[in-house]
Coordinates of C-alpha atoms in Angstrom, one line a residue:
M1 CA -57.1 16.6 -28.0
K2 CA -54.1 14.1 -27.8
R3 CA -52.6 15.3 -24.4
T4 CA -56.1 15.0 -22.9
L5 CA -56.5 11.2 -24.5
R6 CA -52.8 10.5 -23.2
R7 CA -53.6 11.5 -19.5
S8 CA -56.9 9.6 -19.8
M9 CA -55.1 6.7 -21.0
M10 CA -52.8 7.0 -17.8
I11 CA -55.8 7.5 -15.6
L12 CA -57.3 4.3 -16.6
I13 CA -54.2 2.5 -16.0
V14 CA -53.4 3.9 -12.6
A15 CA -57.0 3.2 -11.9
L16 CA -56.7 -0.5 -12.9
I17 CA -53.3 -1.4 -11.3
I18 CA -55.4 0.2 -7.9
I19 CA -58.1 -1.8 -8.4
G20 CA -56.0 -5.1 -9.3
G21 CA -53.9 -4.4 -6.1
V22 CA -56.9 -4.1 -4.0
G23 CA -58.4 -7.2 -5.6
Y24 CA -55.2 -9.2 -4.9
F25 CA -54.8 -7.9 -1.5
S26 CA -58.5 -8.6 -0.8
Y27 CA -58.4 -12.1 -2.4
N28 CA -55.2 -13.2 -0.3
L29 CA -56.4 -12.0 3.3
V30 CA -59.4 -14.1 2.3
T31 CA -57.4 -17.3 1.6
E32 CA -54.1 -16.6 3.7
H33 CA -55.7 -15.5 6.7
N34 CA -54.1 -17.4 9.1
T35 CA -50.7 -16.5 7.7
W36 CA -51.5 -13.0 8.0
L37 CA -52.6 -13.5 11.7
N38 CA -49.6 -15.5 12.6
M39 CA -47.1 -12.7 11.0
A40 CA -44.7 -11.8 14.1
Y41 CA -45.3 -8.4 13.3
N42 CA -48.7 -8.4 13.6
R43 CA -48.5 -8.2 17.6
H44 CA -52.4 -6.8 17.8
I45 CA -53.2 -10.7 17.1
S46 CA -50.1 -12.5 17.6
S47 CA -49.3 -11.3 21.1
D48 CA -51.5 -12.4 24.6
G49 CA -54.1 -9.4 23.2
G50 CA -55.4 -12.1 20.7
L51 CA -55.2 -15.4 22.6
T52 CA -56.8 -13.6 26.0
Q53 CA -60.0 -13.8 23.9
A54 CA -59.7 -17.1 22.2
G55 CA -62.4 -20.3 23.0
T56 CA -62.1 -23.3 25.1
I57 CA -59.8 -26.2 23.6
T58 CA -60.7 -29.7 25.1
D59 CA -59.5 -33.1 24.8
R60 CA -61.6 -36.0 23.3
N61 CA -63.1 -36.4 26.9
G62 CA -64.0 -32.9 27.4
V63 CA -60.9 -32.2 30.0
E64 CA -59.9 -28.7 29.3
L65 CA -56.5 -27.8 27.8
A66 CA -56.5 -24.2 27.2
K67 CA -59.1 -21.3 28.1
S68 CA -59.1 -17.7 28.6
V69 CA -60.3 -16.5 31.9
N70 CA -60.5 -12.8 33.1
G71 CA -58.1 -11.8 30.2
K72 CA -55.4 -14.4 30.5
R73 CA -55.0 -17.6 28.6
V74 CA -55.3 -20.7 31.1
Y75 CA -54.0 -24.1 30.9
N76 CA -54.6 -27.7 32.2
D77 CA -54.0 -27.8 36.0
D78 CA -51.6 -30.6 35.7
K79 CA -48.3 -29.7 34.6
T80 CA -47.4 -32.8 32.8
V81 CA -50.5 -32.6 30.9
R82 CA -49.6 -29.2 29.9
E83 CA -46.3 -30.4 28.5
S84 CA -47.3 -33.6 27.1
L85 CA -49.7 -31.5 24.7
L86 CA -47.6 -28.3 24.6
H87 CA -46.7 -29.0 20.7
V88 CA -50.4 -29.9 19.9
V89 CA -52.2 -27.1 21.8
G90 CA -49.4 -24.5 21.7
D91 CA -48.7 -21.8 24.0
D92 CA -49.5 -17.8 24.3
T93 CA -46.7 -17.2 21.6
I94 CA -46.5 -18.5 18.1
N95 CA -42.9 -20.0 18.2
I96 CA -44.7 -23.3 17.8
G97 CA -46.1 -22.7 14.5
T98 CA -48.0 -26.3 14.0
A99 CA -49.6 -26.0 17.4
I100 CA -53.7 -25.2 17.2
Q101 CA -53.0 -22.0 18.9
S102 CA -51.0 -21.0 15.7
M103 CA -52.6 -22.9 13.0
Y104 CA -56.1 -22.1 14.3
R105 CA -55.9 -18.7 15.7
M106 CA -58.6 -17.1 13.7
N107 CA -61.2 -19.6 14.3
L108 CA -60.4 -19.6 17.8
T109 CA -60.3 -15.7 18.4
G110 CA -63.1 -15.2 16.6
Y111 CA -61.1 -13.0 14.3
S112 CA -63.7 -11.0 11.9
Y113 CA -62.2 -9.4 8.5
L114 CA -64.6 -6.2 8.9
W115 CA -64.3 -5.8 13.1
G116 CA -60.8 -7.7 13.7
L117 CA -60.9 -8.9 17.4
G118 CA -63.5 -6.1 17.9
L119 CA -66.5 -7.9 17.0
P120 CA -68.6 -7.9 20.6
T121 CA -68.6 -11.6 22.1
S122 CA -72.3 -11.7 22.1
L123 CA -71.8 -11.6 18.2
K124 CA -69.1 -14.0 17.6
S125 CA -69.5 -17.4 16.4
D126 CA -68.6 -20.7 18.7
S127 CA -64.5 -20.7 18.8
D128 CA -64.4 -23.7 21.0
M129 CA -62.5 -26.9 19.7
S130 CA -62.4 -30.3 20.6
L131 CA -59.3 -32.6 20.2
T132 CA -59.5 -36.0 19.5
V133 CA -56.2 -36.8 21.6
D134 CA -56.6 -38.0 25.2
A135 CA -54.8 -36.1 27.3
S136 CA -54.3 -38.8 30.2
V137 CA -52.6 -41.1 27.4
C138 CA -50.6 -38.1 26.1
S139 CA -49.5 -37.6 29.7
E140 CA -48.7 -41.1 30.3
V141 CA -46.7 -41.4 27.2
Y142 CA -45.0 -38.4 27.8
S143 CA -43.7 -39.1 31.1
L144 CA -41.8 -42.4 29.5
F145 CA -39.4 -40.5 27.5
N146 CA -38.0 -39.3 30.7
G147 CA -36.4 -36.1 29.2
R148 CA -35.2 -38.1 26.1
A149 CA -36.0 -36.3 22.6
G150 CA -38.6 -38.1 20.2
A151 CA -42.3 -38.6 19.5
C152 CA -45.0 -41.1 19.7
V153 CA -48.2 -41.0 17.6
V154 CA -51.2 -43.3 17.8
Y155 CA -54.2 -42.9 15.6
N156 CA -57.3 -45.0 14.4
Y157 CA -56.3 -45.9 11.1
K158 CA -60.0 -46.9 10.4
T159 CA -61.5 -43.0 10.8
G160 CA -58.0 -41.0 11.2
E161 CA -58.5 -39.8 14.7
V162 CA -55.2 -39.0 16.3
L163 CA -55.5 -40.4 20.4
C164 CA -51.9 -39.7 21.1
D165 CA -49.8 -37.0 19.7
V166 CA -46.5 -36.2 22.1
S167 CA -43.6 -34.6 20.9
S168 CA -40.2 -34.4 23.6
L169 CA -38.6 -32.0 24.3
S170 CA -41.1 -29.7 26.0
Y171 CA -41.7 -27.1 28.6
D172 CA -44.4 -25.9 30.6
P173 CA -46.7 -23.1 28.6
A174 CA -48.0 -22.1 31.9
N175 CA -44.5 -21.3 32.7
P176 CA -42.3 -20.8 29.6
P177 CA -38.5 -20.6 30.0
E178 CA -36.3 -17.8 29.4
I179 CA -34.1 -19.1 26.5
T180 CA -30.7 -17.4 26.9
E181 CA -26.9 -18.3 25.3
E182 CA -26.2 -19.8 28.1
N183 CA -29.0 -22.3 28.3
Q184 CA -30.1 -22.5 24.7
E185 CA -28.4 -26.2 24.5
D186 CA -31.0 -27.7 26.9
Y187 CA -33.9 -26.2 25.0
K188 CA -32.5 -27.1 21.5
G189 CA -35.5 -28.0 19.2
V190 CA -37.9 -27.4 21.8
Y191 CA -40.2 -25.4 19.9
V192 CA -40.3 -28.3 17.2
D193 CA -43.4 -30.7 16.8
N194 CA -41.2 -33.9 16.1
V195 CA -44.4 -35.6 15.2
V196 CA -44.9 -33.8 12.3
S197 CA -42.0 -31.3 11.7
S198 CA -39.0 -33.5 12.2
S199 CA -37.2 -36.3 10.1
Y200 CA -34.6 -38.7 11.4
T201 CA -32.5 -41.8 10.1
P202 CA -34.9 -44.5 10.4
G203 CA -32.7 -47.7 10.2
S204 CA -34.7 -51.0 10.0
V205 CA -38.2 -49.3 10.0
F206 CA -37.3 -48.5 6.5
K207 CA -37.2 -52.4 5.4
L208 CA -41.0 -51.9 5.0
V209 CA -39.8 -49.8 2.0
T210 CA -37.5 -52.5 0.5
T211 CA -39.5 -55.0 1.5
A212 CA -42.3 -53.6 -0.8
A213 CA -39.9 -53.0 -3.3
A214 CA -39.0 -56.9 -3.3
L215 CA -42.5 -58.0 -3.5
K216 CA -43.3 -56.0 -6.2
Y217 CA -40.1 -56.9 -8.6
I218 CA -38.3 -59.9 -7.6
D219 CA -40.4 -62.4 -9.3
D220 CA -39.2 -65.4 -7.3
I221 CA -39.4 -63.8 -4.3
D222 CA -41.9 -66.8 -2.4
T223 CA -39.0 -69.0 -3.0
R224 CA -35.8 -66.7 -2.7
Q225 CA -33.1 -67.5 -0.3
W226 CA -30.3 -65.3 0.8
Y227 CA -27.4 -66.2 2.7
C228 CA -25.9 -63.9 5.6
E229 CA -22.4 -64.4 6.9
G230 CA -22.9 -61.1 9.4
T231 CA -20.5 -59.6 6.8
E232 CA -20.6 -58.7 3.2
K233 CA -18.6 -56.4 1.1
I234 CA -21.2 -54.8 -1.6
G235 CA -19.7 -52.0 -4.1
G236 CA -15.8 -52.8 -3.5
D237 CA -13.6 -54.8 -1.9
D238 CA -11.9 -53.0 0.6
D239 CA -13.2 -52.5 4.5
S240 CA -15.3 -49.4 4.0
C241 CA -17.4 -51.2 1.5
K242 CA -18.6 -53.3 4.4
V243 CA -22.3 -54.0 5.2
Y244 CA -23.0 -56.0 8.6
C245 CA -25.5 -56.9 10.8
N246 CA -25.9 -55.8 14.4
D247 CA -23.1 -57.5 16.3
S248 CA -22.3 -59.3 13.1
I249 CA -24.6 -62.1 13.8
A250 CA -24.6 -64.6 10.7
H251 CA -28.3 -65.4 10.1
G252 CA -27.3 -68.1 7.6
S253 CA -29.9 -68.8 4.8
E254 CA -33.2 -66.7 4.9
T255 CA -36.3 -66.2 3.4
L256 CA -37.6 -62.7 3.1
E257 CA -39.6 -63.0 5.8
Q258 CA -36.9 -64.4 8.2
A259 CA -34.5 -61.5 7.2
L260 CA -37.5 -59.2 8.2
G261 CA -37.8 -60.8 11.6
N262 CA -34.2 -61.1 11.9
S263 CA -33.8 -57.6 10.7
C264 CA -30.8 -58.8 8.6
N265 CA -29.0 -56.0 7.2
I266 CA -27.1 -58.4 4.8
V267 CA -30.3 -59.5 2.6
F268 CA -32.0 -56.0 2.1
A269 CA -28.6 -54.7 1.3
K270 CA -28.5 -57.1 -1.4
I271 CA -32.2 -56.5 -2.3
A272 CA -31.4 -52.7 -3.0
E273 CA -28.4 -53.4 -5.1
E274 CA -30.3 -56.0 -7.4
L275 CA -33.1 -53.7 -7.8
G276 CA -31.3 -50.6 -8.0
A277 CA -31.6 -46.8 -7.5
K278 CA -34.8 -46.4 -10.0
K279 CA -36.8 -49.2 -8.7
M280 CA -35.9 -48.5 -5.0
T281 CA -36.3 -44.7 -5.5
E282 CA -39.8 -45.7 -7.3
V283 CA -41.4 -47.5 -4.6
A284 CA -40.1 -45.0 -2.0
N285 CA -41.9 -42.4 -4.0
E286 CA -45.0 -44.5 -4.2
M287 CA -45.0 -45.1 -0.4
G288 CA -45.0 -41.4 0.4
I289 CA -41.4 -41.1 1.5
N290 CA -40.6 -37.9 -0.4
S291 CA -44.1 -36.6 -0.1
S292 CA -45.7 -34.5 2.5
Y293 CA -48.7 -35.3 4.1
S294 CA -50.8 -33.0 6.0
M295 CA -53.0 -33.2 9.0
G296 CA -55.6 -30.5 8.2
N297 CA -53.9 -27.1 7.9
I298 CA -51.0 -28.8 9.9
P299 CA -48.0 -29.9 7.3
I300 CA -46.2 -33.0 7.6
T301 CA -42.5 -33.1 7.1
A302 CA -41.4 -35.0 4.0
G303 CA -38.6 -37.8 4.5
D304 CA -36.2 -38.1 2.1
Y305 CA -34.8 -40.8 0.0
D306 CA -32.2 -39.5 -2.7
L307 CA -29.9 -41.9 -4.6
S308 CA -28.9 -39.6 -7.1
D309 CA -25.3 -39.3 -6.0
A310 CA -25.2 -43.2 -4.5
N311 CA -22.2 -45.6 -5.1
K312 CA -23.3 -49.2 -5.2
N313 CA -22.4 -49.4 -1.2
Q314 CA -24.6 -46.3 -0.3
L315 CA -27.6 -47.8 -2.5
A316 CA -27.0 -51.0 -0.2
W317 CA -26.9 -49.4 2.6
S318 CA -29.9 -47.3 2.1
G319 CA -32.0 -50.8 1.7
V320 CA -31.1 -51.1 5.4
G321 CA -32.4 -47.3 6.2
Q322 CA -29.2 -46.1 6.5
Y323 CA -27.0 -43.7 3.7
T324 CA -29.0 -40.3 4.1
V325 CA -32.5 -41.4 4.3
L326 CA -34.8 -39.9 6.4
V327 CA -38.2 -40.5 7.4
N328 CA -40.9 -38.4 9.7
P329 CA -43.0 -40.2 12.6
M330 CA -46.4 -39.2 11.3
Q331 CA -45.5 -40.3 8.2
M332 CA -44.3 -44.0 9.3
A333 CA -48.0 -43.8 11.2
I334 CA -49.3 -43.2 7.8
I335 CA -47.8 -46.1 5.8
C336 CA -48.6 -48.4 8.6
S337 CA -52.3 -47.4 7.9
A338 CA -51.9 -48.2 4.5
I339 CA -50.6 -51.7 5.1
A340 CA -53.7 -52.2 7.4
N341 CA -56.2 -51.1 4.8
E342 CA -54.8 -53.1 2.0
G343 CA -52.7 -50.2 0.6
K344 CA -54.7 -47.3 1.1
P345 CA -53.8 -45.1 4.0
I346 CA -56.4 -43.2 6.0
L347 CA -55.2 -39.7 6.9
P348 CA -54.7 -38.4 10.6
Y349 CA -56.5 -35.5 11.6
I350 CA -56.6 -33.8 15.4
I351 CA -59.9 -31.6 15.4
G352 CA -62.4 -33.7 16.7
S353 CA -66.3 -32.3 17.0
D354 CA -65.8 -29.0 15.4
A355 CA -64.7 -30.9 12.0
G356 CA -68.2 -30.2 10.7
I357 CA -68.4 -26.3 11.4
L358 CA -64.8 -25.6 10.4
T359 CA -65.4 -27.6 7.1
K360 CA -68.4 -25.2 6.3
I361 CA -66.5 -22.2 6.7
G362 CA -63.5 -23.5 4.3
I363 CA -61.0 -24.8 7.2
T364 CA -59.4 -28.2 6.1
T365 CA -59.4 -30.6 9.5
G366 CA -57.8 -33.8 7.8
G367 CA -59.0 -37.1 7.8
G368 CA -60.0 -38.9 4.5
T369 CA -58.7 -41.7 2.3
G370 CA -55.2 -41.0 0.6
S371 CA -54.3 -42.4 -2.9
A372 CA -53.1 -46.1 -2.8
V373 CA -49.3 -46.5 -1.9
M374 CA -49.1 -50.2 -2.6
S375 CA -51.4 -52.8 -3.9
K376 CA -53.5 -54.7 -1.9
D377 CA -51.3 -57.9 -2.3
I378 CA -48.1 -56.3 -1.2
A379 CA -49.9 -54.6 1.9
N380 CA -51.3 -57.9 2.7
K381 CA -48.0 -59.8 2.6
I382 CA -46.3 -57.1 4.7
G383 CA -48.7 -57.3 7.4
E384 CA -48.4 -61.2 7.4
M385 CA -44.5 -60.4 8.1
M386 CA -45.1 -57.6 10.6
R387 CA -47.4 -59.9 12.6
N388 CA -44.9 -62.8 12.3
N389 CA -42.1 -60.4 13.8
V390 CA -44.2 -59.8 16.9
Q391 CA -45.5 -63.9 17.3
N392 CA -41.9 -65.2 16.5
Y393 CA -39.1 -62.5 17.0
Y394 CA -40.5 -59.8 19.3
G395 CA -43.2 -61.8 21.6
D396 CA -47.0 -61.0 21.7
G397 CA -46.4 -60.5 25.6
S398 CA -44.1 -57.5 24.7
F399 CA -47.6 -55.7 24.1
P400 CA -50.9 -55.5 25.5
S401 CA -53.1 -58.6 25.1
G402 CA -55.6 -59.3 22.6
L403 CA -54.3 -56.6 20.0
E404 CA -53.0 -58.5 17.5
V405 CA -50.0 -56.2 16.9
A406 CA -47.8 -56.1 13.9
A407 CA -44.8 -54.5 14.0
K408 CA -41.1 -53.5 13.0
T409 CA -38.5 -52.2 15.5
G410 CA -35.3 -50.4 14.1
T411 CA -32.3 -48.7 15.3
G412 CA -31.1 -45.9 13.0
E413 CA -27.3 -45.4 13.5
L414 CA -26.1 -41.6 13.7
T415 CA -23.1 -40.2 12.4
R416 CA -20.9 -38.7 14.8
S417 CA -20.8 -34.8 14.8
D418 CA -17.0 -34.5 13.9
G419 CA -17.8 -36.7 10.8
D420 CA -15.5 -39.7 11.5
G421 CA -17.3 -43.0 11.5
S422 CA -20.8 -43.8 13.3
S423 CA -21.8 -42.4 17.0
D424 CA -22.4 -45.2 19.3
K425 CA -26.0 -43.2 19.7
N426 CA -29.0 -44.0 17.8
N427 CA -32.7 -43.2 16.7
A428 CA -34.6 -46.2 18.3
W429 CA -37.8 -46.9 16.3
I430 CA -40.8 -48.9 16.6
V431 CA -43.8 -48.6 13.9
G432 CA -47.0 -50.6 13.6
Y433 CA -50.8 -51.6 14.0
C434 CA -53.0 -53.6 15.5
Q435 CA -54.6 -56.4 13.3
N436 CA -57.8 -56.4 16.1
E437 CA -60.0 -54.3 14.2
D438 CA -61.6 -53.7 17.2
Y439 CA -58.6 -51.5 18.1
P440 CA -57.4 -50.1 14.7
L441 CA -54.6 -48.3 16.2
A442 CA -51.6 -47.4 13.9
F443 CA -48.5 -46.0 15.7
S444 CA -45.1 -44.6 15.4
V445 CA -42.6 -44.1 18.2
V446 CA -39.0 -42.6 18.1
V447 CA -36.5 -41.9 20.6
N448 CA -33.5 -39.8 19.3
N449 CA -30.4 -39.8 20.2
V450 CA -29.8 -42.6 22.7
E451 CA -27.6 -45.7 23.4
G452 CA -29.2 -49.0 22.2
Y453 CA -31.9 -50.7 20.3
G454 CA -35.5 -49.9 19.0
S455 CA -36.9 -52.9 21.0
Q456 CA -34.9 -51.5 24.3
N457 CA -36.3 -47.9 24.1
A458 CA -39.0 -47.5 21.7
Q459 CA -41.0 -50.7 22.2
P460 CA -42.4 -50.1 25.9
I461 CA -43.4 -46.7 25.0
A462 CA -45.2 -48.1 22.0
S463 CA -46.8 -50.9 24.3
A464 CA -47.7 -48.2 27.2
A465 CA -49.3 -46.1 24.4
L466 CA -51.3 -48.9 22.8
A467 CA -52.5 -49.9 26.4
A468 CA -53.6 -46.5 27.3
C469 CA -55.5 -45.8 24.0
K470 CA -57.3 -49.3 24.2
A471 CA -58.5 -48.0 27.4
S472 CA -59.4 -44.8 26.3
M473 CA -61.6 -46.5 23.7
D474 CA -63.1 -49.1 26.1
K475 CA -64.6 -45.7 28.2

């Protein structure tokens, strides 16, 4: 009797394990279906056999970006359009993991839990997707990178619609390269979408964060004056502790607004030193620098502001956007949207007219209002300072007429590969937004590993992108 009871108990335990395993597998199949579909070993789906049945992807104007024709995936007729939107649309592979054809492959192919890809076409739901980007805008902007690596994003800070999303370097999805040991340096990082998946040394665009910290914690900020002699030793008396402005220019006596316009390293280094690591880190965290946003199901890489091992000189340089500080291009555009919206960011989205359908079936498309990253007063003051930058330092003529651009340029100095001092190459930046609410555009541009400043490399791209987006909105 006891033996029979033990056997019954063993059978019951095994049955419960099997039922639990099947339930766990079924749950994960439903909740993690896109992960399963995109596994490299799932060749039935992740090879051409999946996308040859996929729906059509169009831009905001109905321009076809990718479609299936006679058992083959076909991309836009224009080579520059194809390359400019490679990282948004994707190619026949899943090498670009954040692309639409990777992240939303199940929806594009009409994959069924029960039938897989075998469900008859007549029974499949509509699998076409319309994106918010403008193909002609992206094509124009991509050409301006002219073979340089970097990213440009422009989105509507009222609605969240992304109009321009360009990552360079790229390749033609209709004629993908064969990457070998001999040519791999030419294609280094080509599978990475720099808009959402890369982080860069920010240089002076990070001074927006330091400005927010100063406005929050320095009581006499409205009347405070700093003095810049071009160089200053912070954290020690030897030359290694020097903080310097570009070309060691002495700016003299400055207010916070003047220091931001002059992009004075001395003032922002002094602010970081005065506030200390705890307060600087607190404000950086509040503004989302160490947080990972998302654009629908597409993750946005977090920045990095970590002062846990920083000495006083390194703390000072962190306030200038150097030391080990990193930020992501889309992240900086989101921060600019928060400044435009009195402290609350509008999150970006890139899937357009299908958003309602996808939401009904449990697919996240993005958009919506994020949590406040700064107070209304701080956001408004930073916005005024950024507008002052353009009016009195960069020049309104540097941007399309009537947009009332508020911006901050930056030049993130890169460390030489041998670790011996600084390189002559930089990350050239500009971030900002338009205060004309008829064209509510937040933007971020970075050109990676180039000589010269943000004003020389990134600002012309931003200006052209804004002009093209303005024209797109006027259609």
